[in-house]
Amino acid sequence: MTATSTVMAASARLVSRLALVTGGGSGIGRAVCRRLAAEGASVVVADVNQEAANETLHGLSRDRRGQGHMAAGVDVASRHSVRSLVTGIQCRYFQPPSVCVSAAGITQDAFLVRMEEEHFDKVIQVNLKGSFLVVQAVAEALVICGAPKGSIITVGSIVGKVGNIGQANYASSKAGVQGLTRAAAKELSRFGIRCNCVLPGFISTPMTEKVPEKVIGKMTSLVPVGRMGEPAEVADVCAFLASDDSAYITGASVEVTGGLFIG
Ligand code: NAP
């Protein structure tokens, strides 16, 4: 296969697939929406910030099957909101999403001894419980409709594996996301649904804009590749995991870190 035909094959991998991306209004989620749309998927851009979701929607390439993309507001921490979203998708497209990327997430950093209980709970609610609610609703819809296959991708973090100063809540939530994904992979394989988790390192997004420059400089110096990652580089991996090119991969955690914390 030539380089050109490889690119063309890759760019058509998701034609006729319907994809739901939470956190699609910003950063990694927005890049994932763009990449999945560029590969031919119809994309539902979902975010708590509906205006941001609409902005992402307007920047997407046209989908080739004519089903169209859509934007929707959702609070992933609310069961009612997630259920309404999935029902709304099924009403519009007459099918559940066969690709789901759960990228919505937040940070509320503080040193462990000073961390407010409510900040711990909030991060767990959005990052961990939110992932659970989204994975559960999409998996249930796929199983009920007898879909032949599905690919669910959660967004964890390398911090869930190695910990990080000031992020006891975030690290706990992201370690939980990895465990959730592995359990889901074991339960859902028999329905043709694969579940994988991406573990980004330090990626340039509005989330990391909040981190003091001094800390960013220190972290970047630890990255063997020598720079922060781009959201599109995480989206590349999500597109691979969404596609049949990863048909024999489930329950995996894929680090997208530029080599940070190897081993
Ligand atoms: P981001 O730019 O802040 O994007 C996150 C999006 O999720 C925002 O649009 C945010 O809306 C939305 N969101 C927050 N709470 C939500 C809720 N309850 N329901 C639905 N949407 C909600 O952050 P990002 O860096 O792209 O992060 C995307 C994912 O990657 C997160 O899960 C994050 O933990 C993970 N991650 C990021 C990095 C990194 O270095 N950037 C590293 C590892 C993992 P608001 O802006 O209105 O809050």
PDB file of C-alpha atoms in Angstrom, residues 20 82-83 86 89 96-100 132-144 151-152 188 193:
ATOM      1  CA  LEU A  20     -21.118  10.359  20.230  1.00  0.00           C
ATOM      2  CA  VAL A  82     -27.303  11.365  29.724  1.00  0.00           C
ATOM      3  CA  ARG A  83     -30.398   9.199  29.195  1.00  0.00           C
ATOM      4  CA  VAL A  86     -29.033   8.923  24.109  1.00  0.00           C
ATOM      5  CA  ILE A  89     -29.909  10.528  19.352  1.00  0.00           C
ATOM      6  CA  PRO A  96     -27.683   4.386  18.965  1.00  0.00           C
ATOM      7  CA  PRO A  97     -24.111   5.579  18.439  1.00  0.00           C
ATOM      8  CA  SER A  98     -21.811   2.664  17.576  1.00  0.00           C
ATOM      9  CA  VAL A  99     -18.792   4.797  18.489  1.00  0.00           C
ATOM     10  CA  CYS A 100     -18.635   6.671  21.775  1.00  0.00           C
ATOM     11  CA  PHE A 132     -20.015   5.320  33.931  1.00  0.00           C
ATOM     12  CA  LEU A 133     -23.350   6.910  32.991  1.00  0.00           C
ATOM     13  CA  VAL A 134     -22.293   7.489  29.375  1.00  0.00           C
ATOM     14  CA  VAL A 135     -20.755   4.025  28.906  1.00  0.00           C
ATOM     15  CA  GLN A 136     -23.768   2.378  30.535  1.00  0.00           C
ATOM     16  CA  ALA A 137     -26.380   4.263  28.485  1.00  0.00           C
ATOM     17  CA  VAL A 138     -24.601   3.691  25.153  1.00  0.00           C
ATOM     18  CA  ALA A 139     -23.850   0.020  25.887  1.00  0.00           C
ATOM     19  CA  GLU A 140     -27.430  -0.637  26.956  1.00  0.00           C
ATOM     20  CA  ALA A 141     -28.812   0.986  23.800  1.00  0.00           C
ATOM     21  CA  LEU A 142     -26.431  -1.017  21.592  1.00  0.00           C
ATOM     22  CA  VAL A 143     -27.297  -4.304  23.297  1.00  0.00           C
ATOM     23  CA  ILE A 144     -31.053  -3.662  23.157  1.00  0.00           C
ATOM     24  CA  SER A 151     -16.449   0.829  20.122  1.00  0.00           C
ATOM     25  CA  ILE A 152     -16.463   2.751  23.386  1.00  0.00           C
ATOM     26  CA  LEU A 188     -19.489  -6.302  26.656  1.00  0.00           C
ATOM     27  CA  ILE A 193     -18.670  -4.024  21.897  1.00  0.00           C
TER      28      ILE A 193
END
